[in-house]
Amino acid sequence: MRICEINDIASVASDLAEGLRARGHDVTLIRPRLVGGRLPWSVKPVVGPVRAVEWAQIIHTIRSGNFDAVHIHYAYLGMLGVLGKFPYVLHCHGSDVREIRPYTRPMVLRALKEASHVYYATPDLAPFVTKRRPDAEFLPNPVDAGAFRPLSPARESRRVFIACSLTDIKGAPRLLNACRRLADERPDIGFTAIGGGEYTRDFARLPNVRLIPHQLRSQLPRIIANHGVVLGQVLLGVVGMAELEAMACARPVVAWFTHDSAYPEPPPLVRALDGYDIAHAIIRLVDDGDLRQSIGDASRQWVSTHHDAGRAAEVVEMAARQLMSHR
């Protein structure tokens, strides 16, 4: 089949594209520029004309590309299929359905309604998506366990890598509280974090935190390998690609997760919610190399089983074949 993947959220589309190619399909990946994507919602309509030109170009590419199936990532972008009058599979990823704005609400609802099939990437999105599409499916994000693999044993390092962005939605204030506690209680425990979120300056003031600039995805396995513990998001009760890729690198991940029922077996995460619990979970892992290693090994096995890229590609392939049969 000729399949088009549109919009590479958290590298999910590119990983699916590789998985589909491995299954013998011809896959094109389109990465919209999404001009003005970081602007405040109040001024986003200003870039509407520029977006309209880009959307028209994408629609032309799709309609002239003789694709058998189109898989669109991010809810409101499903309007490409609505406006272009071509069938599509829609994939919801988070804020696209969790934080619907007045500007995007009509587009999101229309895109959900007219999609041939709908997936959502994390289990917390179910209430938002299934309200409009009861047939929507949870599709665990594909993790490239070949690229994200253990380059060193977890027991070799006592340093902590903060894998998530330093933002409110990831629970950065709670992570900051834990780092502050440990700066006083255990100044020997060092952290590394990638700067860029709204709490970057707060973390930069701490003596136990080293900030590094945004990294290419290809560099992340090496960075993770230099740390024995990974600290992830602690607000929404889910884990994203950053945490999953760290687990694939056989690292214990401290995070908050509340959706065990979404999987046949719960993930071997070290669960902590507030600054006190996070700090003490980190101390326990830093002080026990064998514990780091055993949880890390179990984490890689769990991700390989439940977030297998080949399995995710197979699921999308089935949706694409079903879409073809109804054209």
CSV table of C-alpha atoms in Angstrom, one decimal:
chain,number,residue,atom,x,y,z
A,1,MET,CA,0.0,0.0,0.0
A,2,ARG,CA,0.9,3.6,-0.5
A,3,ILE,CA,0.5,5.3,2.9
A,4,CYS,CA,0.9,8.9,4.0
A,5,GLU,CA,1.8,9.8,7.5
A,6,ILE,CA,1.1,13.5,8.3
A,7,ASN,CA,2.7,15.4,11.3
A,8,ASP,CA,5.5,13.8,13.3
A,9,ILE,CA,4.4,14.2,16.9
A,10,ALA,CA,7.1,12.9,19.3
A,11,SER,CA,8.5,10.9,16.4
A,12,VAL,CA,5.5,8.6,16.5
A,13,ALA,CA,4.8,9.1,12.8
A,14,SER,CA,8.4,8.5,11.7
A,15,ASP,CA,8.6,5.4,13.9
A,16,LEU,CA,5.3,4.1,12.4
A,17,ALA,CA,6.6,4.9,8.9
A,18,GLU,CA,9.7,2.8,9.5
A,19,GLY,CA,7.6,-0.1,10.9
A,20,LEU,CA,5.2,0.1,7.9
A,21,ARG,CA,8.1,0.2,5.4
A,22,ALA,CA,9.5,-2.9,7.1
A,23,ARG,CA,6.2,-4.6,6.3
A,24,GLY,CA,6.6,-3.8,2.7
A,25,HIS,CA,4.6,-0.5,2.3
A,26,ASP,CA,5.5,2.7,0.5
A,27,VAL,CA,5.3,5.4,3.1
A,28,THR,CA,5.5,9.2,2.7
A,29,LEU,CA,6.0,11.3,5.8
A,30,ILE,CA,4.7,14.9,5.6
A,31,ARG,CA,5.9,17.3,8.3
A,32,PRO,CA,3.8,20.5,8.2
A,33,ARG,CA,5.6,23.6,9.3
A,34,LEU,CA,2.7,24.7,11.5
A,35,VAL,CA,3.7,28.3,11.3
A,36,GLY,CA,2.8,30.2,14.6
A,37,GLY,CA,2.5,27.0,16.5
A,38,ARG,CA,4.1,28.5,19.6
A,39,LEU,CA,2.1,31.7,19.5
A,40,PRO,CA,-0.5,32.4,22.2
A,41,TRP,CA,-3.9,31.2,21.3
A,42,SER,CA,-5.3,34.7,21.2
A,43,VAL,CA,-3.1,35.7,18.2
A,44,LYS,CA,-3.0,32.4,16.4
A,45,PRO,CA,-5.7,33.5,13.9
A,46,VAL,CA,-3.2,36.0,12.6
A,47,VAL,CA,-1.3,33.2,10.9
A,48,GLY,CA,-4.4,31.7,9.5
A,49,PRO,CA,-3.7,32.8,5.9
A,50,VAL,CA,-0.2,31.3,6.0
A,51,ARG,CA,-1.6,28.0,7.4
A,52,ALA,CA,-4.3,28.0,4.7
A,53,VAL,CA,-1.6,28.1,1.9
A,54,GLU,CA,0.3,25.2,3.5
A,55,TRP,CA,-2.9,23.2,4.0
A,56,ALA,CA,-3.8,23.7,0.3
A,57,GLN,CA,-0.4,22.4,-0.7
A,58,ILE,CA,-0.7,19.4,1.6
A,59,ILE,CA,-4.1,18.6,0.2
A,60,HIS,CA,-2.8,18.8,-3.3
A,61,THR,CA,0.0,16.5,-2.5
A,62,ILE,CA,-2.4,13.9,-1.0
A,63,ARG,CA,-4.9,14.1,-3.8
A,64,SER,CA,-2.2,13.8,-6.5
A,65,GLY,CA,-0.2,11.1,-4.6
A,66,ASN,CA,-2.5,8.2,-5.2
A,67,PHE,CA,-2.3,7.1,-1.6
A,68,ASP,CA,-4.3,4.1,-0.4
A,69,ALA,CA,-4.4,5.5,3.2
A,70,VAL,CA,-3.7,8.7,5.1
A,71,HIS,CA,-2.9,8.8,8.8
A,72,ILE,CA,-3.1,12.2,10.3
A,73,HIS,CA,-1.5,13.0,13.7
A,74,TYR,CA,-3.1,15.8,15.9
A,75,ALA,CA,-6.8,16.2,16.0
A,76,TYR,CA,-7.5,19.5,14.3
A,77,LEU,CA,-5.2,18.6,11.4
A,78,GLY,CA,-7.9,16.1,10.5
A,79,MET,CA,-9.5,19.0,8.8
A,80,LEU,CA,-7.0,18.3,6.0
A,81,GLY,CA,-9.1,15.2,5.2
A,82,VAL,CA,-12.4,17.0,5.6
A,83,LEU,CA,-11.4,19.9,3.3
A,84,GLY,CA,-9.5,17.7,0.9
A,85,LYS,CA,-12.4,15.2,0.8
A,86,PHE,CA,-10.2,12.1,1.2
A,87,PRO,CA,-10.7,9.4,3.9
A,88,TYR,CA,-8.2,9.4,6.8
A,89,VAL,CA,-7.3,7.8,10.1
A,90,LEU,CA,-6.9,10.3,12.9
A,91,HIS,CA,-4.5,10.0,15.8
A,92,CYS,CA,-4.9,12.1,18.9
A,93,HIS,CA,-1.9,12.9,21.0
A,94,GLY,CA,-2.7,15.0,24.1
A,95,SER,CA,-3.3,18.7,24.2
A,96,ASP,CA,-5.1,18.5,20.8
A,97,VAL,CA,-8.1,17.0,22.6
A,98,ARG,CA,-7.3,17.7,26.3
A,99,GLU,CA,-7.1,21.5,25.8
A,100,ILE,CA,-9.5,22.3,23.1
A,101,ARG,CA,-9.8,26.1,22.5
A,102,PRO,CA,-12.7,28.0,21.0
A,103,TYR,CA,-10.5,28.5,17.9
A,104,THR,CA,-9.9,24.8,17.4
A,105,ARG,CA,-13.1,23.2,18.9
A,106,PRO,CA,-15.2,23.2,15.7
A,107,MET,CA,-12.3,21.7,13.7
A,108,VAL,CA,-11.5,19.0,16.3
A,109,LEU,CA,-15.1,17.9,16.6
A,110,ARG,CA,-15.5,17.8,12.8
A,111,ALA,CA,-12.2,16.0,12.3
A,112,LEU,CA,-13.2,13.4,14.9
A,113,LYS,CA,-16.6,12.9,13.4
A,114,GLU,CA,-15.5,12.3,9.9
A,115,ALA,CA,-12.4,10.2,10.5
A,116,SER,CA,-12.6,6.6,9.2
A,117,HIS,CA,-11.0,5.5,12.5
A,118,VAL,CA,-9.5,7.2,15.5
A,119,TYR,CA,-6.6,6.4,17.8
A,120,TYR,CA,-5.4,8.1,20.9
A,121,ALA,CA,-1.8,7.9,22.2
A,122,THR,CA,-2.2,7.8,26.0
A,123,PRO,CA,-4.9,6.2,28.1
A,124,ASP,CA,-5.9,9.5,29.9
A,125,LEU,CA,-7.3,10.8,26.5
A,126,ALA,CA,-10.0,8.1,26.5
A,127,PRO,CA,-12.7,10.3,28.1
A,128,PHE,CA,-12.1,13.2,25.7
A,129,VAL,CA,-12.0,11.1,22.6
A,130,THR,CA,-14.6,8.3,23.2
A,131,LYS,CA,-17.2,10.9,24.1
A,132,ARG,CA,-17.3,11.8,20.4
A,133,ARG,CA,-16.0,8.5,19.0
A,134,PRO,CA,-16.9,5.5,21.1
A,135,ASP,CA,-15.1,3.3,18.6
A,136,ALA,CA,-11.7,5.0,19.2
A,137,GLU,CA,-8.8,2.8,20.2
A,138,PHE,CA,-5.8,3.3,22.5
A,139,LEU,CA,-2.7,2.7,20.4
A,140,PRO,CA,0.5,2.6,22.6
A,141,ASN,CA,3.2,4.7,21.1
A,142,PRO,CA,5.8,2.7,19.1
A,143,VAL,CA,9.2,2.7,20.7
A,144,ASP,CA,12.3,1.9,18.6
A,145,ALA,CA,14.0,-0.5,21.0
A,146,GLY,CA,16.8,-0.9,18.6
A,147,ALA,CA,17.8,2.8,18.7
A,148,PHE,CA,16.8,3.1,22.4
A,149,ARG,CA,18.8,0.4,24.0
A,150,PRO,CA,21.0,0.2,27.1
A,151,LEU,CA,24.5,1.4,26.2
A,152,SER,CA,25.7,0.9,29.8
A,153,PRO,CA,24.3,-0.8,32.9
A,154,ALA,CA,22.1,1.3,35.1
A,155,ARG,CA,24.1,0.3,38.1
A,156,GLU,CA,27.2,2.2,36.8
A,157,SER,CA,25.8,5.7,37.3
A,158,ARG,CA,24.2,7.4,40.3
A,159,ARG,CA,23.2,10.5,38.4
A,160,VAL,CA,19.6,11.4,37.6
A,161,PHE,CA,18.3,12.5,34.2
A,162,ILE,CA,15.1,14.6,34.0
A,163,ALA,CA,13.6,13.3,30.8
A,164,CYS,CA,10.4,15.4,30.5
A,165,SER,CA,10.1,19.1,29.7
A,166,LEU,CA,10.3,21.6,32.5
A,167,THR,CA,6.7,22.7,32.1
A,168,ASP,CA,3.5,22.8,34.2
A,169,ILE,CA,1.8,20.1,32.2
A,170,LYS,CA,4.6,17.7,33.1
A,171,GLY,CA,4.5,18.5,36.8
A,172,ALA,CA,7.7,20.6,36.8
A,173,PRO,CA,6.9,22.4,40.1
A,174,ARG,CA,6.8,19.0,41.9
A,175,LEU,CA,10.1,18.0,40.2
A,176,LEU,CA,11.6,21.3,41.3
A,177,ASN,CA,10.5,20.7,44.9
A,178,ALA,CA,12.2,17.3,44.9
A,179,CYS,CA,15.4,18.8,43.5
A,180,ARG,CA,15.4,21.5,46.1
A,181,ARG,CA,14.9,18.9,48.9
A,182,LEU,CA,17.8,16.8,47.6
A,183,ALA,CA,20.1,19.9,47.2
A,184,ASP,CA,19.8,20.2,51.0
A,185,GLU,CA,19.5,16.5,52.1
A,186,ARG,CA,21.7,14.8,49.5
A,187,PRO,CA,23.9,17.3,47.7
A,188,ASP,CA,25.9,14.3,46.3
A,189,ILE,CA,23.0,13.5,43.9
A,190,GLY,CA,23.3,15.3,40.7
A,191,PHE,CA,20.6,16.0,38.0
A,192,THR,CA,20.7,16.7,34.3
A,193,ALA,CA,17.8,18.4,32.6
A,194,ILE,CA,17.1,19.8,29.1
A,195,GLY,CA,16.3,23.5,29.3
A,196,GLY,CA,13.5,25.2,27.4
A,197,GLY,CA,10.4,25.0,29.5
A,198,GLU,CA,8.9,27.8,31.6
A,199,TYR,CA,10.7,26.5,34.8
A,200,THR,CA,14.1,26.4,33.2
A,201,ARG,CA,15.4,29.4,35.2
A,202,ASP,CA,14.2,27.9,38.5
A,203,PHE,CA,16.1,24.7,37.9
A,204,ALA,CA,19.1,26.7,36.7
A,205,ARG,CA,19.4,28.3,40.2
A,206,LEU,CA,19.8,24.9,41.9
A,207,PRO,CA,23.4,23.8,42.6
A,208,ASN,CA,22.6,20.1,42.0
A,209,VAL,CA,21.1,20.6,38.5
A,210,ARG,CA,23.0,20.8,35.2
A,211,LEU,CA,21.1,22.2,32.3
A,212,ILE,CA,21.9,21.1,28.7
A,213,PRO,CA,20.4,22.5,25.5
A,214,HIS,CA,17.8,20.8,23.3
A,215,GLN,CA,19.2,17.6,21.9
A,216,LEU,CA,18.8,15.7,18.7
A,217,ARG,CA,16.7,12.5,19.3
A,218,SER,CA,19.6,10.4,18.1
A,219,GLN,CA,21.7,11.7,21.0
A,220,LEU,CA,19.3,10.8,23.7
A,221,PRO,CA,20.4,7.1,24.2
A,222,ARG,CA,23.9,8.3,24.9
A,223,ILE,CA,22.7,10.9,27.4
A,224,ILE,CA,20.5,8.4,29.1
A,225,ALA,CA,23.4,6.0,29.3
A,226,ASN,CA,25.3,8.5,31.4
A,227,HIS,CA,22.6,8.3,34.1
A,228,GLY,CA,21.4,5.6,36.4
A,229,VAL,CA,18.0,7.0,37.2
A,230,VAL,CA,15.4,8.8,35.0
A,231,LEU,CA,12.8,11.2,36.4
A,232,GLY,CA,9.7,11.7,34.3
A,233,GLN,CA,6.4,13.5,34.3
A,234,VAL,CA,4.3,13.5,37.5
A,235,LEU,CA,1.0,15.4,36.8
A,236,LEU,CA,-1.3,13.7,34.3
A,237,GLY,CA,-0.8,10.1,35.5
A,238,VAL,CA,0.6,9.0,32.2
A,239,VAL,CA,4.0,8.5,30.6
A,240,GLY,CA,5.0,9.8,27.1
A,241,MET,CA,7.8,9.0,24.7
A,242,ALA,CA,10.5,10.5,26.9
A,243,GLU,CA,9.7,8.1,29.7
A,244,LEU,CA,9.1,5.1,27.4
A,245,GLU,CA,12.4,5.6,25.6
A,246,ALA,CA,14.2,5.8,28.9
A,247,MET,CA,12.6,2.5,30.0
A,248,ALA,CA,13.7,1.0,26.7
A,249,CYS,CA,17.3,2.0,27.6
A,250,ALA,CA,16.8,-0.2,30.8
A,251,ARG,CA,16.6,2.7,33.2
A,252,PRO,CA,14.3,2.8,36.2
A,253,VAL,CA,11.9,5.7,35.7
A,254,VAL,CA,10.3,7.7,38.5
A,255,ALA,CA,6.9,9.0,37.4
A,256,TRP,CA,3.2,9.2,38.3
A,257,PHE,CA,1.0,6.7,36.5
A,258,THR,CA,-2.6,5.9,37.2
A,259,HIS,CA,-3.8,3.8,34.2
A,260,ASP,CA,-2.7,0.2,34.9
A,261,SER,CA,-5.9,-1.2,33.4
A,262,ALA,CA,-4.8,0.1,30.0
A,263,TYR,CA,-2.3,-2.7,29.7
A,264,PRO,CA,-2.4,-6.5,30.3
A,265,GLU,CA,0.3,-5.9,33.0
A,266,PRO,CA,1.2,-2.7,34.8
A,267,PRO,CA,4.5,-0.9,33.9
A,268,PRO,CA,7.4,-1.3,36.4
A,269,LEU,CA,7.5,2.4,37.1
A,270,VAL,CA,8.7,3.8,40.4
A,271,ARG,CA,5.6,5.9,41.3
A,272,ALA,CA,5.8,9.2,43.1
A,273,LEU,CA,3.6,12.2,43.0
A,274,ASP,CA,4.8,15.0,45.3
A,275,GLY,CA,8.3,16.4,46.0
A,276,TYR,CA,8.8,14.4,49.2
A,277,ASP,CA,7.9,11.1,47.6
A,278,ILE,CA,9.9,11.9,44.4
A,279,ALA,CA,13.0,12.8,46.5
A,280,HIS,CA,12.8,9.6,48.5
A,281,ALA,CA,12.3,7.4,45.5
A,282,ILE,CA,15.4,8.9,43.9
A,283,ILE,CA,17.4,8.3,47.1
A,284,ARG,CA,16.3,4.7,47.2
A,285,LEU,CA,17.4,4.1,43.6
A,286,VAL,CA,20.6,6.1,43.8
A,287,ASP,CA,21.7,4.1,46.9
A,288,ASP,CA,21.0,0.7,45.4
A,289,GLY,CA,22.7,-0.2,42.2
A,290,ASP,CA,21.2,-3.7,42.0
A,291,LEU,CA,17.7,-2.2,42.4
A,292,ARG,CA,18.4,0.3,39.6
A,293,GLN,CA,19.5,-2.6,37.3
A,294,SER,CA,16.6,-4.9,38.1
A,295,ILE,CA,13.9,-2.3,37.6
A,296,GLY,CA,15.7,-1.1,34.5
A,297,ASP,CA,15.8,-4.5,32.9
A,298,ALA,CA,12.1,-5.1,33.7
A,299,SER,CA,11.3,-1.7,32.2
A,300,ARG,CA,13.0,-2.6,28.9
A,301,GLN,CA,11.2,-5.9,28.7
A,302,TRP,CA,7.8,-4.3,29.4
A,303,VAL,CA,8.3,-1.6,26.7
A,304,SER,CA,9.5,-4.2,24.2
A,305,THR,CA,6.3,-6.2,24.9
A,306,HIS,CA,3.7,-3.4,25.1
A,307,HIS,CA,5.1,-0.6,22.9
A,308,ASP,CA,6.6,-2.7,20.1
A,309,ALA,CA,7.0,-0.6,17.0
A,310,GLY,CA,6.2,-3.6,14.7
A,311,ARG,CA,3.0,-4.3,16.5
A,312,ALA,CA,1.9,-0.6,16.3
A,313,ALA,CA,2.7,-0.7,12.6
A,314,GLU,CA,0.6,-3.8,12.2
A,315,VAL,CA,-2.4,-2.1,13.9
A,316,VAL,CA,-2.1,0.9,11.6
A,317,GLU,CA,-1.8,-1.4,8.6
A,318,MET,CA,-5.1,-3.1,9.5
A,319,ALA,CA,-6.8,0.3,9.8
A,320,ALA,CA,-5.3,1.3,6.4
A,321,ARG,CA,-6.6,-1.9,4.8
A,322,GLN,CA,-10.1,-1.3,6.2
A,323,LEU,CA,-10.0,2.2,4.9
A,324,MET,CA,-9.1,1.0,1.5
A,325,SER,CA,-12.0,-1.5,1.5
A,326,HIS,CA,-14.5,1.3,2.1
A,327,ARG,CA,-13.2,3.7,-0.6
